[in-house]
Short mmCIF file of C-alpha atoms in Angstrom, two decimals:
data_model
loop_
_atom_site.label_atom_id
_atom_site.label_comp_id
_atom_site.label_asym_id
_atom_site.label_seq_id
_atom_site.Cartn_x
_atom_site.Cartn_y
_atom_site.Cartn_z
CA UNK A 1 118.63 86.19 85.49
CA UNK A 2 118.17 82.29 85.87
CA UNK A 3 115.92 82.03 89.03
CA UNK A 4 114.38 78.46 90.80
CA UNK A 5 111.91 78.09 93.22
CA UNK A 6 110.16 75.51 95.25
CA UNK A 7 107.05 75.72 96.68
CA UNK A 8 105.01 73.06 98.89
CA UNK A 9 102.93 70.62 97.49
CA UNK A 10 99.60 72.90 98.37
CA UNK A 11 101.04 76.34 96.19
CA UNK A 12 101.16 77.97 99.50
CA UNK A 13 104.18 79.66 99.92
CA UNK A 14 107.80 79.41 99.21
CA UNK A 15 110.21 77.28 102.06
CA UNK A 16 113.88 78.15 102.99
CA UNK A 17 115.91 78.96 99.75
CA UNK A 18 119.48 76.80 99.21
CA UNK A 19 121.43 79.69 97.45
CA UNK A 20 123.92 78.44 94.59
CA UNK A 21 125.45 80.99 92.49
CA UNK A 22 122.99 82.70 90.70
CA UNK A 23 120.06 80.78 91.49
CA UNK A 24 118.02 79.82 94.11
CA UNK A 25 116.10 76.54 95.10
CA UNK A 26 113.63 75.71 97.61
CA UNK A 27 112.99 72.20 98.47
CA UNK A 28 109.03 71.06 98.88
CA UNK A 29 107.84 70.37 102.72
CA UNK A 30 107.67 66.69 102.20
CA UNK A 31 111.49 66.82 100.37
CA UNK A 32 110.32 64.28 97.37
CA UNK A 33 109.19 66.74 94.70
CA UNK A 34 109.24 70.53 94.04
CA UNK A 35 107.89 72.88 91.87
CA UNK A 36 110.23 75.20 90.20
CA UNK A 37 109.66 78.92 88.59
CA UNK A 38 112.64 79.18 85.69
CA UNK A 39 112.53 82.85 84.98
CA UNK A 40 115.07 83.75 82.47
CA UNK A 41 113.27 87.59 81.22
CA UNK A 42 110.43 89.45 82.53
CA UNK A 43 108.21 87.97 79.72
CA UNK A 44 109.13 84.54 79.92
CA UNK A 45 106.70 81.91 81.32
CA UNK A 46 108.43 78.92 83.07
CA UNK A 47 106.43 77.54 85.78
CA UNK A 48 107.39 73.48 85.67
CA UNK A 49 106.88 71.25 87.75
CA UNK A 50 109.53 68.59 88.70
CA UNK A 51 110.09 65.30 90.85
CA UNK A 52 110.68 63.46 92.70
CA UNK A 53 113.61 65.09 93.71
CA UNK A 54 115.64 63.62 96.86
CA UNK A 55 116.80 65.83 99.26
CA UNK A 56 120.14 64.43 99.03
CA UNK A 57 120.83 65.73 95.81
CA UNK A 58 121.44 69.27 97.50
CA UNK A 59 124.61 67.70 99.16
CA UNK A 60 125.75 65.65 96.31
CA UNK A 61 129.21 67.81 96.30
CA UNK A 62 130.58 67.00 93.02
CA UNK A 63 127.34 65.91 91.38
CA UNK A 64 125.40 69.01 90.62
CA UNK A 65 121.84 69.23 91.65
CA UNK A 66 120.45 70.56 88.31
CA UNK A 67 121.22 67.21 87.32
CA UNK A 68 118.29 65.77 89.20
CA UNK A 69 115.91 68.62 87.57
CA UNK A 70 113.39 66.64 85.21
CA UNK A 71 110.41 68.97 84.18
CA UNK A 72 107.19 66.73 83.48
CA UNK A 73 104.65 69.56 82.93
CA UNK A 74 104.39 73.55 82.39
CA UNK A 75 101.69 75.39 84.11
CA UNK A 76 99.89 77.96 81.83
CA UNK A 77 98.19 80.16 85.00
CA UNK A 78 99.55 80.21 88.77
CA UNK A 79 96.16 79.75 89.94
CA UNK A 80 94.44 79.36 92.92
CA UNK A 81 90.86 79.34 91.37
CA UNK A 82 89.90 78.59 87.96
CA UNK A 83 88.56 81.33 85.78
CA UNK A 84 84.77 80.71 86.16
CA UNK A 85 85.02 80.60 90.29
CA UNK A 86 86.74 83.87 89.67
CA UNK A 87 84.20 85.55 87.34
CA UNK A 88 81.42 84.37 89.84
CA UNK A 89 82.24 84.91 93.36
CA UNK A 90 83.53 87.92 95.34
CA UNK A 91 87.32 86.74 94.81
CA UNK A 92 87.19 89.96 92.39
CA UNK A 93 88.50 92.67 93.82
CA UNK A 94 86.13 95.85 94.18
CA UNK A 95 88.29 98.08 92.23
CA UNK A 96 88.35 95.75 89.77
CA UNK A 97 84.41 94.85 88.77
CA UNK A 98 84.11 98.25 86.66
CA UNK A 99 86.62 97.54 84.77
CA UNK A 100 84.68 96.06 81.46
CA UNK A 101 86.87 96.73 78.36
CA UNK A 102 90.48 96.59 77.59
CA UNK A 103 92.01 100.22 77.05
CA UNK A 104 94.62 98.97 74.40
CA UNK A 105 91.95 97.07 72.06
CA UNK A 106 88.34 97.54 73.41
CA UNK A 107 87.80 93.81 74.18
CA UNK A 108 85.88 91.91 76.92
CA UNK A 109 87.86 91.77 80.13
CA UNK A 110 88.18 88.63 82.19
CA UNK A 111 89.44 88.19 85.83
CA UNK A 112 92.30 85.57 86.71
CA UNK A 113 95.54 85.30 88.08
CA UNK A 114 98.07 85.68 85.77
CA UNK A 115 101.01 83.39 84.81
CA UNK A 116 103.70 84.16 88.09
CA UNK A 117 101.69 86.24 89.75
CA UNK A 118 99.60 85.52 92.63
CA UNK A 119 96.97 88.72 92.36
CA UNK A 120 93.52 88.73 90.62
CA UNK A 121 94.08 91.37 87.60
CA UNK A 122 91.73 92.56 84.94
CA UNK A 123 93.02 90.84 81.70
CA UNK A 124 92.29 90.92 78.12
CA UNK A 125 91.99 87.45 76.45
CA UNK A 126 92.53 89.05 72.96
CA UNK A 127 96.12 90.90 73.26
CA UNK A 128 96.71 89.74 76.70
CA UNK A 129 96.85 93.06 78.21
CA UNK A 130 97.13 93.09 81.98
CA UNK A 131 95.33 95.88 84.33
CA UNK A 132 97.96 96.58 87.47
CA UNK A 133 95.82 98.65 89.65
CA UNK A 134 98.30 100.22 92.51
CA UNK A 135 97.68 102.19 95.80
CA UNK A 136 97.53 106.49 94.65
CA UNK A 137 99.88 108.65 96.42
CA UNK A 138 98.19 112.21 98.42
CA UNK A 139 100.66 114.63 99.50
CA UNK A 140 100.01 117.55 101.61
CA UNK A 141 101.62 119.61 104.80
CA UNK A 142 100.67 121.30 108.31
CA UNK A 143 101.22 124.55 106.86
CA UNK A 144 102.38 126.97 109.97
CA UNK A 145 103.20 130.57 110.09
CA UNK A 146 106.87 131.43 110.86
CA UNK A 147 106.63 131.26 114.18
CA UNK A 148 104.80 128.16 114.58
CA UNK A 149 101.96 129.21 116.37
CA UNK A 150 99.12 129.38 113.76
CA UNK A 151 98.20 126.38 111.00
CA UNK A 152 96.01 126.87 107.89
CA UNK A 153 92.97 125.39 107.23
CA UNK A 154 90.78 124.89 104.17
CA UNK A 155 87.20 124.53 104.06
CA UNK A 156 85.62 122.01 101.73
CA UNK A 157 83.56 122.77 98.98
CA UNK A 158 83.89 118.55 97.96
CA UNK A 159 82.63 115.96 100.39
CA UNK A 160 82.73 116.25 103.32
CA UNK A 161 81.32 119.58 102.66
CA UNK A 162 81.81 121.91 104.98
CA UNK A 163 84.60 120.43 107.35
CA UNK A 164 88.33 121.71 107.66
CA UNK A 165 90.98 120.26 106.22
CA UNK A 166 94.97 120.41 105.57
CA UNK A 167 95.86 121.47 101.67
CA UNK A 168 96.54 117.94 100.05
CA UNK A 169 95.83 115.97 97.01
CA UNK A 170 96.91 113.57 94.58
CA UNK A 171 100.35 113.07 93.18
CA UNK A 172 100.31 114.14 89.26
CA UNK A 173 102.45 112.67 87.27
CA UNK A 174 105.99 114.12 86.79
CA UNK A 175 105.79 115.65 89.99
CA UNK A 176 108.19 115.20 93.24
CA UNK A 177 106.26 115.00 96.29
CA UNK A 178 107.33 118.23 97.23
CA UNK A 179 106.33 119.97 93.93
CA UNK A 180 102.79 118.35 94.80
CA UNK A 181 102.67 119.98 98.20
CA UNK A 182 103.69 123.45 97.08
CA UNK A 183 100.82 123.03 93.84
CA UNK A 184 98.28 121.85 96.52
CA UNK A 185 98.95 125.05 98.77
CA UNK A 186 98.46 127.33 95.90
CA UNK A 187 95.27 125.62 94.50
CA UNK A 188 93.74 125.29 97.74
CA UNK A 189 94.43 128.20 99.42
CA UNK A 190 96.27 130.43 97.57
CA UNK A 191 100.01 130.05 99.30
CA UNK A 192 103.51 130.06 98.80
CA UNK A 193 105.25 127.75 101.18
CA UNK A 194 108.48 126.32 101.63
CA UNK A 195 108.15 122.74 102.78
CA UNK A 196 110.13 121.31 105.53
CA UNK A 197 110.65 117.70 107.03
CA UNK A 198 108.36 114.71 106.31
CA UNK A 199 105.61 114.63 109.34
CA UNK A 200 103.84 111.04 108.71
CA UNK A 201 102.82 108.33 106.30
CA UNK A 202 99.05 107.07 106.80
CA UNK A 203 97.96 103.91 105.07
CA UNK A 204 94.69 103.33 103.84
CA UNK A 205 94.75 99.73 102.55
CA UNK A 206 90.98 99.81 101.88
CA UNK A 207 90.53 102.65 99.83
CA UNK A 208 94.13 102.18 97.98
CA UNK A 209 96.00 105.06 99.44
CA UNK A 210 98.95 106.04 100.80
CA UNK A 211 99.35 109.66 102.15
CA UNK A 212 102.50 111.49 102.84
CA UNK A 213 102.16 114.55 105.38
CA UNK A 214 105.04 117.39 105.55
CA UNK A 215 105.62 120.65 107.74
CA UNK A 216 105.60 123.32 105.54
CA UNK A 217 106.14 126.79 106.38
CA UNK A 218 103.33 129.67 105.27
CA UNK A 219 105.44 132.36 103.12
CA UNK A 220 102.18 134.78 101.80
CA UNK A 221 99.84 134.90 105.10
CA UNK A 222 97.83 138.22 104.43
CA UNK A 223 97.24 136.69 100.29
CA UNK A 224 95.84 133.49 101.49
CA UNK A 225 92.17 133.13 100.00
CA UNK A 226 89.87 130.23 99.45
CA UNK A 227 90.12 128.18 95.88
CA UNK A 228 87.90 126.23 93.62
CA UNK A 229 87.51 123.13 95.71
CA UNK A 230 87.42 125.48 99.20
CA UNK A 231 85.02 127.85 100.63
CA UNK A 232 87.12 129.39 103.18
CA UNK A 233 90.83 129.43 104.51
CA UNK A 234 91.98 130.99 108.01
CA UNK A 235 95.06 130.73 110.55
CA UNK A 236 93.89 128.91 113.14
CA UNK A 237 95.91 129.24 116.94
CA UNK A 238 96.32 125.44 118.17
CA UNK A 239 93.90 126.05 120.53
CA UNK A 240 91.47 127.57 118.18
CA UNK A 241 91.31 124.17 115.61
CA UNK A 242 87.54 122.97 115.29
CA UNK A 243 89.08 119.42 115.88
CA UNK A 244 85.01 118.42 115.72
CA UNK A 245 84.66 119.12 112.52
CA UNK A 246 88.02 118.10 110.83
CA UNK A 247 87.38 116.43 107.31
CA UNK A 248 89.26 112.96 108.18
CA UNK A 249 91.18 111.36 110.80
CA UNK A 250 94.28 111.61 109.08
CA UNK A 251 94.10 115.37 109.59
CA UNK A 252 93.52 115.18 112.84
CA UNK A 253 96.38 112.84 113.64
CA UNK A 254 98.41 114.86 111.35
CA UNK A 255 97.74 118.25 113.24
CA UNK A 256 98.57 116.59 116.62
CA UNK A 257 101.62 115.19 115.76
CA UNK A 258 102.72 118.42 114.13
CA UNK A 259 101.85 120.24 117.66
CA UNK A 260 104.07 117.21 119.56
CA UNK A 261 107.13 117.93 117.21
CA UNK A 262 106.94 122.38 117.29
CA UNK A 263 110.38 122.02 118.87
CA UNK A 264 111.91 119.36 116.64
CA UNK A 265 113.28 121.56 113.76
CA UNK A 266 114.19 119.42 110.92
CA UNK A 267 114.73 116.26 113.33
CA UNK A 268 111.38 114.94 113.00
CA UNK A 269 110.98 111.66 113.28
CA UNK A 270 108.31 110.66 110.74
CA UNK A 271 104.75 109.34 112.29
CA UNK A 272 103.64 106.08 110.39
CA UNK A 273 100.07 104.62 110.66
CA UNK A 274 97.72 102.56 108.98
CA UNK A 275 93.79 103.18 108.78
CA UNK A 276 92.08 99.52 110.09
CA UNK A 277 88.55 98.09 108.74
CA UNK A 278 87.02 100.19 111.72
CA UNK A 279 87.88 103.13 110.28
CA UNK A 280 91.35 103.71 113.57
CA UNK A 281 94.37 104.88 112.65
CA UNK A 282 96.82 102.85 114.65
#
């Protein structure tokens, strides 16, 4: 893949691409110079910076255009801030300042943006080893009894201590997201289920998570029994769920939009939300 772009003068974002063939070119604000990413692998650097470049040259019709590409300089780091302003100020992420040491060959970590990317990373500076910290994935369901009138809850035995929650938990890998809601059901609780439609996605930007909720239906109720990480599990009627003392508000917006959709079978149409700086789901 052979792929150009433009960006302004400033680095601030790419402008309207000119598609031809395989490549792509975007033409500065001011339409007298550019600066082009030439990307021909996944490991290959190529951030050059050409000009001027007149804006003609994009209707030239029998002269091509790469014939006005002259690069003058390459660009070792797509940078916004130089590496000290990054080491010193609160640029670095959170999730990123205990990271120390590299995992592949025990060296120093620094904190920059690395070549074509526009994300502080950890990086080593002896085998150039980048950190990609992504969002985790929680799965879990409104598990019901057959005939939809009951839910299970779990009490916690892990903070929030004490409060009621749905059977969920992190994705492990080589696991479907089904496979993690049926493991979560029997760790927490004890129960078989056979999981049904996807309920909701809530995003939690802040504390890098991303939670998918299913319906699942209850398969063992009279074996249910409390796990490591709970101190209790009951059926709760919908009119019986402490909904004061639910463990986060993502349960609670679960439960209620699994009560709104007890007559949608399979059609459910799946809730989507994302958790603000205030703490709202919305």
């Amino acid at each position: 893949v052979d792929l150009l772009y433009t960006f302004d003068m400033n680095l601030r974002g790419i402008m309207s691409p000119l598609k031809v063939g395989m490549s792509a070119l975007f033409i500065s604000s001011s339409g007298t110079s550019l600066i082009a990413i030439r990307r021909a692998s996944l490991t290959s650097s190529g951030l050059v910076c050409c000009g001027p470049f007149p804006v003609s040259a994009q209707k030239s019709g029998s002269k091509s255009w790469r014939t006005f590409l002259k690069p003058c300089f390459k660009l070792n780091k797509l940078s916004m801030s130089s590496k000290s302003e990054l080491d010193s100020n609160s640029q670095i992420p959170k999730y990123l300042r205990d990271m120390k040491f590299c995992s592949k060959c025990s060296t120093a970590l620094s904190y920059e943006i690395p070549e074509l990317d526009n994300v502080v990373r950890a990086v080593c500076s002896s085998c150039g080893y980048v950190v990609y910290v992504n969002p985790k994935l929680v799965v879990g369901s409104v598990c019901m009894t057959r005939d939809k009138t009951k839910v299970m809850l779990c009490k916690r035995t892990i903070p929030p201590v004490g409060t009621w929650t749905l059977p969920a938990g992190f994705l492990e890998m080589g696991e479907s997201s089904i496979d993690g809601v049926k493991r979560e059901a029997l760790e927490e609780a004890n129960a078989h289920v056979q999981v049904g439609p996807l309920l909701s996605v809530y995003n939690v930007p802040l504390g890098g998570l991303v939670l998918l909720m299913y319906v699942s239906q209850l398969l063992n109720p009279s074996e249910i029994h409390p796990g490591s990480e709970t101190s209790d599990v009951s059926l709760f009627s919908w009119d019986e769920i402490p909904w004061n003392n639910l463990a986060f508000p993502t349960v609670t917006a679960a439960l209620k939009y699994a009560q709104l959709n007890l007559d949608s079978g399979d059609k459910i149409i799946p809730q989507n939300l994302t958790k603000n700086r205030e703490g709202i789901l919305e």
